Coordinates of C-alpha atoms in Angstrom, one line a residue:
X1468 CA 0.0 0.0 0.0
X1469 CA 1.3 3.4 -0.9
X1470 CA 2.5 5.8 1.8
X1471 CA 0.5 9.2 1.1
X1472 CA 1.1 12.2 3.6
X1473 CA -0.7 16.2 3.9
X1474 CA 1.1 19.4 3.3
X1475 CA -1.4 22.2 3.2
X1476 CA -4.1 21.0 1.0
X1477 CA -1.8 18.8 -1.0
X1478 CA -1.3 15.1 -0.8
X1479 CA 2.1 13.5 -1.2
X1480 CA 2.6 9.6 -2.2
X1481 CA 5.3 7.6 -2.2
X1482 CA 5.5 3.9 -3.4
X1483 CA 6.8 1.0 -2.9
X1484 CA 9.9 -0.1 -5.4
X1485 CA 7.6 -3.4 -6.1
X1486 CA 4.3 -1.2 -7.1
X1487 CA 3.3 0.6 -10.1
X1488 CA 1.7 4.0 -9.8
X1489 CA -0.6 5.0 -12.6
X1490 CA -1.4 8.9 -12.0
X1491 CA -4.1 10.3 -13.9
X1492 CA -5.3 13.9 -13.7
X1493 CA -8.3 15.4 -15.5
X1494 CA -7.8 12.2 -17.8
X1495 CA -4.2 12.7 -18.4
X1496 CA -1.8 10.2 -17.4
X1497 CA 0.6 12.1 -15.0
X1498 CA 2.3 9.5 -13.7
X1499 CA 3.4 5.9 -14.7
X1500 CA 5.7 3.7 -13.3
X1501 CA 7.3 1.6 -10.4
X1502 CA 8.5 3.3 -6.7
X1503 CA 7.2 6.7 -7.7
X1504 CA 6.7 9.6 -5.6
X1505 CA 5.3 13.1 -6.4
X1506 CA 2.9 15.6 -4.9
X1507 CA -0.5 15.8 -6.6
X1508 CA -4.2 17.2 -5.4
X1509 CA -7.0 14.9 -4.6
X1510 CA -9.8 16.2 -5.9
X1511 CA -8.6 16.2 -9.6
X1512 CA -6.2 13.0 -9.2
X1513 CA -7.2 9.5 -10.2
X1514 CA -4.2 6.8 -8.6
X1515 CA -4.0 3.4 -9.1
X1516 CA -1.4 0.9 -7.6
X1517 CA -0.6 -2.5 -9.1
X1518 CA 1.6 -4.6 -7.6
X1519 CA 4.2 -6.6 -9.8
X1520 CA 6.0 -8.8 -7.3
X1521 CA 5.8 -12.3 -7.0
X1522 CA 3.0 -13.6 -5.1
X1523 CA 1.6 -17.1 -3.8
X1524 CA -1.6 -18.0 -4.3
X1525 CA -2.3 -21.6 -2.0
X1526 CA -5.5 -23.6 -2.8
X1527 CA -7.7 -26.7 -2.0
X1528 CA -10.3 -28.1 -3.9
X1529 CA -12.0 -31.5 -4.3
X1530 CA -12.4 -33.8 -7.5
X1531 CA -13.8 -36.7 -8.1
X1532 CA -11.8 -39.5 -9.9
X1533 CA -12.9 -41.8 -12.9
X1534 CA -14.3 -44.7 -9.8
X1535 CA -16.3 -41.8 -8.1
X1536 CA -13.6 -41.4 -5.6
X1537 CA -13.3 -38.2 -4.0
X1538 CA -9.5 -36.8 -3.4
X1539 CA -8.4 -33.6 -1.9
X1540 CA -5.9 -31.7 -4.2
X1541 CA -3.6 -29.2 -2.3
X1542 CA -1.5 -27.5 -5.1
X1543 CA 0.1 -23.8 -5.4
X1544 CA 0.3 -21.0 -7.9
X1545 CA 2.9 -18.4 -8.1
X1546 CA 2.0 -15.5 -10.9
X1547 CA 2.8 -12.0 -11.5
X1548 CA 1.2 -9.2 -13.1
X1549 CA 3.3 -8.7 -15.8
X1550 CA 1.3 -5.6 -17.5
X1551 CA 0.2 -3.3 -14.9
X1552 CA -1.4 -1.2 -17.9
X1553 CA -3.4 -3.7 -19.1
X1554 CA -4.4 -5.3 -15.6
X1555 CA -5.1 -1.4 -14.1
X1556 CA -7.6 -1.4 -17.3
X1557 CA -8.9 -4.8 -16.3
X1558 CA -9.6 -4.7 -12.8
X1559 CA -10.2 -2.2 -10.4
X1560 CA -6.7 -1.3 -8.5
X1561 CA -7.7 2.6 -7.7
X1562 CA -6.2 3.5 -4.4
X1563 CA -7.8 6.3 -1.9
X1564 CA -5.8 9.6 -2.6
X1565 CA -6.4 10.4 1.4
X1566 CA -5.4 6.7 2.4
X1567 CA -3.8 4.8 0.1
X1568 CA -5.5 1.4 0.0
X1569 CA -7.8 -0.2 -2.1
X1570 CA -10.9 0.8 -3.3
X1571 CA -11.8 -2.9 -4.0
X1572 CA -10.5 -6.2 -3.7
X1573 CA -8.4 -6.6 -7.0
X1574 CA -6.5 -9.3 -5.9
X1575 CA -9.5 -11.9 -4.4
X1576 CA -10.7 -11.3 -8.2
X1577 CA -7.6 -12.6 -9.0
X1578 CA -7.5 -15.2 -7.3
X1579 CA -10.7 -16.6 -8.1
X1580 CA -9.7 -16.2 -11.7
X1581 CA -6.7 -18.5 -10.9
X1582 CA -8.5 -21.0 -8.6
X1583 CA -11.1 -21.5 -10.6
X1584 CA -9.0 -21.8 -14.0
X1585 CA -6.6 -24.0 -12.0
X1586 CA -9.4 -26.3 -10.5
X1587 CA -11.3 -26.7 -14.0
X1588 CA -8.0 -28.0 -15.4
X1589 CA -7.1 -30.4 -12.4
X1590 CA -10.8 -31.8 -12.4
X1591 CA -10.6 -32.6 -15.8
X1592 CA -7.8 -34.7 -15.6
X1593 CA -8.9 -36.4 -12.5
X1594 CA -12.2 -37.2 -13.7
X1595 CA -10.3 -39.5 -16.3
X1596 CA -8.4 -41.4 -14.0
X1597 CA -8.7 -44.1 -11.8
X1598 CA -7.6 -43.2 -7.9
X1599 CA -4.8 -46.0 -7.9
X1600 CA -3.6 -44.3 -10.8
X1601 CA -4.5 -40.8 -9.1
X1602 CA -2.8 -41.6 -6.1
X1603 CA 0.5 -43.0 -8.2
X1604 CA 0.6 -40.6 -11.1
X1605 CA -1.9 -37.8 -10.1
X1606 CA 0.4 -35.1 -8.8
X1607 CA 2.7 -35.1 -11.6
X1608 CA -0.3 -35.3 -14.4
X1609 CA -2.0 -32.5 -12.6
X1610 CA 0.5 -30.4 -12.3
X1611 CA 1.6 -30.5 -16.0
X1612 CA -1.9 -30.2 -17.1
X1613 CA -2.6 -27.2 -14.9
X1614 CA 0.1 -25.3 -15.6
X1615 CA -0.5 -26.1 -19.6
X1616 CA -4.2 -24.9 -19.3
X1617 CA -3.2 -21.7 -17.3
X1618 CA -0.5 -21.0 -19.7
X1619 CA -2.7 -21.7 -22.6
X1620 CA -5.9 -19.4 -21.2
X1621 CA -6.4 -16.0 -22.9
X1622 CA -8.1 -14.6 -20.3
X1623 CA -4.9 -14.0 -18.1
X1624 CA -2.7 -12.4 -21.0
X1625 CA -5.3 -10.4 -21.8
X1626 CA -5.5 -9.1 -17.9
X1627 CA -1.8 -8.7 -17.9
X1628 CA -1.4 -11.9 -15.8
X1629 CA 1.7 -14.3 -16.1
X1630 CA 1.7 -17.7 -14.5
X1631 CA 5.7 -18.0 -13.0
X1632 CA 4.8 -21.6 -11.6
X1633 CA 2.9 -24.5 -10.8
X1634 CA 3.0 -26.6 -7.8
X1635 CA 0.8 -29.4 -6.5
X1636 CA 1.5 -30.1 -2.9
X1637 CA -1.1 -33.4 -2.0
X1638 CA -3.3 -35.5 -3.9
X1639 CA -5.3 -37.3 -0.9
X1640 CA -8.3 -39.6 -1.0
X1641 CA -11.2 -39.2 2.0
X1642 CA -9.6 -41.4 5.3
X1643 CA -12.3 -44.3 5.2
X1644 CA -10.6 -44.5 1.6
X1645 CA -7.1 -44.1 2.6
X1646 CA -7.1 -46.4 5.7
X1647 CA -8.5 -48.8 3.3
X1648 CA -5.5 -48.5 0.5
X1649 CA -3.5 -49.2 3.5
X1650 CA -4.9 -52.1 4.9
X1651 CA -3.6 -54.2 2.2
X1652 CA 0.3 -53.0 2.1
X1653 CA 0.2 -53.4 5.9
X1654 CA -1.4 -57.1 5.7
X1655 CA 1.5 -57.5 3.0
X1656 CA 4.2 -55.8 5.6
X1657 CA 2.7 -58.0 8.6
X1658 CA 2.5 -61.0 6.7
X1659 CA 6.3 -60.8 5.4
X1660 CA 7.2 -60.1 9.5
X1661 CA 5.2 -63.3 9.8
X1662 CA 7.2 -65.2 7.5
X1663 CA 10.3 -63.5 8.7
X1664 CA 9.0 -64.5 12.6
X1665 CA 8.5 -68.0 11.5
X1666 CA 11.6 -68.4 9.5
X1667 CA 13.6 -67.1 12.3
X1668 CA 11.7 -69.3 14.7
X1669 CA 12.7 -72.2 12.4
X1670 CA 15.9 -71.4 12.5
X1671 CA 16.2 -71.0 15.9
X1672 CA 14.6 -74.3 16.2
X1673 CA 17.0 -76.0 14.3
X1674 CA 19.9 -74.2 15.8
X1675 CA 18.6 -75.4 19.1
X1676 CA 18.9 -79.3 17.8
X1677 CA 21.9 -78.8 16.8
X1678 CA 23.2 -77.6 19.5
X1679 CA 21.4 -80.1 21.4
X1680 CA 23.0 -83.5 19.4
X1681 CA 26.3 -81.5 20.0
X1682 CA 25.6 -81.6 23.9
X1683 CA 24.6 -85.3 23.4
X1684 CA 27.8 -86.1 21.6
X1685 CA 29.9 -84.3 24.2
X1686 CA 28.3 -86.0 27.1
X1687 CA 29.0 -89.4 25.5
X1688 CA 32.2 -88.5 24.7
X1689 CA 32.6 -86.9 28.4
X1690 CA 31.5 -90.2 29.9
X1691 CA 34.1 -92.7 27.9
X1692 CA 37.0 -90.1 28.9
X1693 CA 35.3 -90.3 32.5
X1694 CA 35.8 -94.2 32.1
X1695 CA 39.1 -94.1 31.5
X1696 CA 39.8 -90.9 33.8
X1697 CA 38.6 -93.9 36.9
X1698 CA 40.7 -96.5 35.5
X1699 CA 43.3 -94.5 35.6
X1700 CA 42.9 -93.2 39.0
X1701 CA 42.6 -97.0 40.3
X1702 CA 45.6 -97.5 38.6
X1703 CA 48.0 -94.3 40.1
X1704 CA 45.9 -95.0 43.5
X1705 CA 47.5 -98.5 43.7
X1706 CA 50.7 -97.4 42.2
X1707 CA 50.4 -94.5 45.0
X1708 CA 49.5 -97.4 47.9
X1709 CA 52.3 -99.4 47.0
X1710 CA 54.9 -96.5 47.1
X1711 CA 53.6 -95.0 50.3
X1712 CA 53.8 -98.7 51.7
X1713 CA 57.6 -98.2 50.7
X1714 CA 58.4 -95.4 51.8
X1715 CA 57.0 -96.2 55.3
X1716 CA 58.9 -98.6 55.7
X1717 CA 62.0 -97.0 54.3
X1718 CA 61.2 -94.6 56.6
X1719 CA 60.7 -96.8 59.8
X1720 CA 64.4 -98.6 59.2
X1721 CA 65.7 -95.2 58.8
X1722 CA 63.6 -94.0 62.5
X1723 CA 64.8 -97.1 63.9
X1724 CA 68.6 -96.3 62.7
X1725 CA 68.3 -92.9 63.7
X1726 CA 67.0 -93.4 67.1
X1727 CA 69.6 -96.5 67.8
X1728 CA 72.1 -93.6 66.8
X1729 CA 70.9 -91.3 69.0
X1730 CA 70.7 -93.5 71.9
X1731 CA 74.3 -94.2 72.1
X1732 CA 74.8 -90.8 71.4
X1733 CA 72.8 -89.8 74.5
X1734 CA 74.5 -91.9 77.1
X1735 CA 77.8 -91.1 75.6
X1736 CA 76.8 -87.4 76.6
X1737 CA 75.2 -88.3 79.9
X1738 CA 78.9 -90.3 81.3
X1739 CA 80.9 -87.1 79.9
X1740 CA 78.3 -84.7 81.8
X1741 CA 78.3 -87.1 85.1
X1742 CA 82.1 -86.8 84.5
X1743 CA 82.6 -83.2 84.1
X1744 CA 79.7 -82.4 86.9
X1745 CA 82.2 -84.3 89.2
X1746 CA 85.0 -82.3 88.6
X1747 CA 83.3 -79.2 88.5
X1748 CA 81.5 -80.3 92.0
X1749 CA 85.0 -81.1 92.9
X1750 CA 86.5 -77.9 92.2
X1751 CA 83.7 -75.9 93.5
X1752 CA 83.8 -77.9 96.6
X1753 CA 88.1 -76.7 96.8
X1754 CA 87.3 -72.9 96.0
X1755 CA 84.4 -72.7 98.3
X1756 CA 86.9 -73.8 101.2
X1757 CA 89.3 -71.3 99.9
X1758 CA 86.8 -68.8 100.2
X1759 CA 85.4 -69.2 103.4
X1760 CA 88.7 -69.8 104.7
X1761 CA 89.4 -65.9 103.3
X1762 CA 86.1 -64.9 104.4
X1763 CA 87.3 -66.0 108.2
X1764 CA 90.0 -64.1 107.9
X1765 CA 89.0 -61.1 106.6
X1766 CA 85.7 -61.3 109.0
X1767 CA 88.1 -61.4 112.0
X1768 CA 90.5 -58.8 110.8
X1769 CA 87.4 -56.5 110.2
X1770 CA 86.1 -57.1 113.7
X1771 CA 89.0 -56.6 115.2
X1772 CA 89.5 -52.9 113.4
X1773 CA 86.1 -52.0 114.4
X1774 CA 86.6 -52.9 118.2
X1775 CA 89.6 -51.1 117.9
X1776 CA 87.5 -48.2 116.3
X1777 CA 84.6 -48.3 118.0
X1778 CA 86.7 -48.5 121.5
X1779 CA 88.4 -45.0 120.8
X1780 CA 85.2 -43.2 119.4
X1781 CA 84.0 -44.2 122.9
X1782 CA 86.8 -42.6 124.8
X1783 CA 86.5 -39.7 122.4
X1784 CA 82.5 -39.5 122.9
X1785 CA 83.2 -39.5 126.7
X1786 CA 85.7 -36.9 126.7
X1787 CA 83.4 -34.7 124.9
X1788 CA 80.8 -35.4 126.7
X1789 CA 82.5 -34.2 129.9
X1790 CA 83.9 -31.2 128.7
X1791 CA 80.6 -30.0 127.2
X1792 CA 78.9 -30.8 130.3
X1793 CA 81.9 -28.5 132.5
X1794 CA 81.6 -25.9 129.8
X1795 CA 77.6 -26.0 130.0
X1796 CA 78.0 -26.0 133.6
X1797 CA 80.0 -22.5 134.1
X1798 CA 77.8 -21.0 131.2
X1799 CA 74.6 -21.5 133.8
X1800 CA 76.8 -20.7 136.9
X1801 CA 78.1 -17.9 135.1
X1802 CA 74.5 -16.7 133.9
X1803 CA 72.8 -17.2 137.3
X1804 CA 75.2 -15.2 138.7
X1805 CA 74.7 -12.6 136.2
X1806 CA 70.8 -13.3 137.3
X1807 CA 71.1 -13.0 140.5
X1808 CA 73.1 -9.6 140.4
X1809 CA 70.6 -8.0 138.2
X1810 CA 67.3 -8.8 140.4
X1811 CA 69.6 -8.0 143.2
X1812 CA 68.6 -4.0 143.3
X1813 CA 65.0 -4.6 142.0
X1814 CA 61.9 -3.4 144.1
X1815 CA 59.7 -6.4 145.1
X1816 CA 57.1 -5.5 143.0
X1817 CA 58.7 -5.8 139.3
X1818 CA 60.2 -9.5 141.3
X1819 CA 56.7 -10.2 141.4
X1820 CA 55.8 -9.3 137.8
X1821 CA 58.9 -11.3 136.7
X1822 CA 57.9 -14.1 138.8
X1823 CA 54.6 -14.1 137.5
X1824 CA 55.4 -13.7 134.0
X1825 CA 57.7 -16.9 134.2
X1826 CA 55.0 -18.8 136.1
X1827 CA 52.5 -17.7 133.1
X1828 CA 55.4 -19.5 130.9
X1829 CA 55.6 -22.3 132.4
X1830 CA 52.2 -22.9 132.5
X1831 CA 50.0 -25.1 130.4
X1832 CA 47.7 -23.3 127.3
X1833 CA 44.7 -22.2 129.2
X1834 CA 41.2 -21.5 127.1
X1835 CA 39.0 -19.7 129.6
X1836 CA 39.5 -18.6 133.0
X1837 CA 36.3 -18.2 135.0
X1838 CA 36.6 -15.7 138.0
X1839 CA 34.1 -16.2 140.5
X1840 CA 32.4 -13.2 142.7
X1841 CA 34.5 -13.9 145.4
X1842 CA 37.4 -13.8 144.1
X1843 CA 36.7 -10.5 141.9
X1844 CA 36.1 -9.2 145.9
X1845 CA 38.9 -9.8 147.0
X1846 CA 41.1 -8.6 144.7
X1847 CA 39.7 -5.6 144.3
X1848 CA 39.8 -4.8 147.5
X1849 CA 43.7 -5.5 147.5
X1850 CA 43.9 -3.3 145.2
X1851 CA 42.0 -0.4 146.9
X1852 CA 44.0 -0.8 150.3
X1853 CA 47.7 -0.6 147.9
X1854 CA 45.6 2.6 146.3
X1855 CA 45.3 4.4 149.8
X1856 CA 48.8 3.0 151.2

């Protein structure tokens, strides 16, 4: 559809590269050609747009075949218009000058034209053949004949129409029809799976007898060497017997050798032990006399130095003792003398105090002391008959 704009009372259009513009004003063609654009007024202009591109026109009609049969045909027709003069004569492709489109419906006209060309073509060659036929043969046969009659129709020069191709897409009979046509290739198809089933089945069968004389054949065969597998062990057992039986008593003669052997051997060793435990019992019998004989001496020797010893650490200890006890003694004589000439020029009262202050020592720890009333008396009164002296 052409692009048409307003600029004070003017109209401006502008087409597409793919659509012919036919301007006419006051019955004067203007304007003619593809992609135009130019400025024009509405009320004398007269614009038509034709387009000259490629287009696809689909369709699907019915026939009927030469056994009544009816088939669906599903075919495609690509045209052009390859005289936009002529077709813009034709058919009515005026545009609005305010919006652009169609006035009418150009191309449904053409493609009724087409269809209805297309379909009388395709019927007449379907109504001539049988639907196996149809079904084999038809697509090719209706395409060739459809796009001979649309090329031979003068209608469509004559509207500036040219037919580029011709395609038909599906021949198809009704599906009551069609499920029938099939239900004989798939009874052939399931009866060759049959055949196939069985003659795999057969052959299975037969492999499986085969391989069942070949199990036969190798048991027999397994039992004979299983025959002479037990002969032969009888055989290596007694063989076996009768060399164990010989080398037992090989064996025996050779324990009986052995232990004669080691007999001898043994009471050979026992004399020479019984005769070197003597000696040793001898000689340990000579040192231990030795020894104690030493030990006497040395034990008496050593007693002797610690009499000796412990004789002279006496006299020592006594000594000692008595000259610590003399020097102790003049210390105390010494120190009560000292004692005594110090308390000498004391008053009797701080004697007391000393007195009882060394008593206090000397006494065991006391917890309490309970003073009775009578006591608390008297010593209070004591004390107030020293106050008035």
């Amino acid at each position: 559809m052409a692009d048409i704009t307003r600029r004070l009372g003017l109209r401006h259009l502008r087409g597409a590269p793919t659509a012919h513009i036919r301007h006419h004003r006051s019955g004067r063609l203007v304007h003619d050609g593809p992609g135009l654009s130019f400025w024009f007024r509405s009320l004398t202009a007269a614009l038509s747009e034709v387009p000259v591109d490629d287009r696809e026109l689909a369709m699907t009609f019915h026939a009927r075949t030469a056994d009544f049969q009816d088939v669906a045909v599903q075919a495609t027709v690509t045209y052009r218009i390859s005289d936009p003069a002529v077709a813009a004569a034709r058919l009515d492709f005026s545009i609005d000058p305010d919006t652009g489109a169609w006035r009418g419906a150009p191309l449904e006209q053409l493609g009724t034209l087409l269809t209805e060309t297309a379909q009388q073509h395709a019927l007449d060659v379907l109504a001539r053949t049988p639907l196996s036929a149809a079904l084999v043969d038809g697509v090719t046969a209706v395409r060739e004949r459809v796009a001979a009659g649309l090329a031979a129709e003068p209608r469509l020069p004559a509207t500036g129409i040219e037919v580029v191709a011709v395609r038909v897409v599906a021949l198809r009979p009704e599906p009551e029809v069609e499920r029938a046509l099939r239900t004989p290739a798939r009874e052939q198809i399931q009866q060759e799976a049959d055949r196939a089933t069985y003659e795999r089945r057969a052959v299975a069968v037969e492999r499986e007898r085969t391989i069942a004389e070949n199990e036969l054949a190798s048991k027999i065969e397994l039992a004979r060497r299983e025959e002479g597998l037990v002969e032969q062990r009888g055989t290596n057992a007694r063989r076996e017997a009768e060399e164990s039986a010989a080398a037992d008593k090989v064996r025996a003669e050779a324990e009986a050798s052995r232990t004669v052997r080691l007999a001898e051997a043994e009471a050979a060793r026992s004399v020479r032990l019984a005769e070197a435990e003597a000696a040793r019992a001898v000689k340990l019998a000579e040192a231990e006399a030795d020894k104690q004989v030493r030990l006497a001496d040395s034990e008496a020797r050593r007693t002797e130095r610690l009499a000796e010893a412990e004789s002279a650490r006496t006299v020592r200890l006594a000594r000692a003792e008595a000259e610590a006890a003399r020097e102790v003694g003049e210390a105390r004589a010494q120190a009560q003398a000292a004692w005594l000439r110090v308390h000498a020029d004391v008053d009797v009262a701080t004697l007391h105090a000393l007195t009882g202050t060394r008593l206090a020592e000397n006494l065991p720890h006391i917890d309490s002391v309970t003073i009775s009333p009578d006591v608390l008396t008297g010593l209070l009164a004591k004390l107030g008959a020293g106050d008035r002296e």
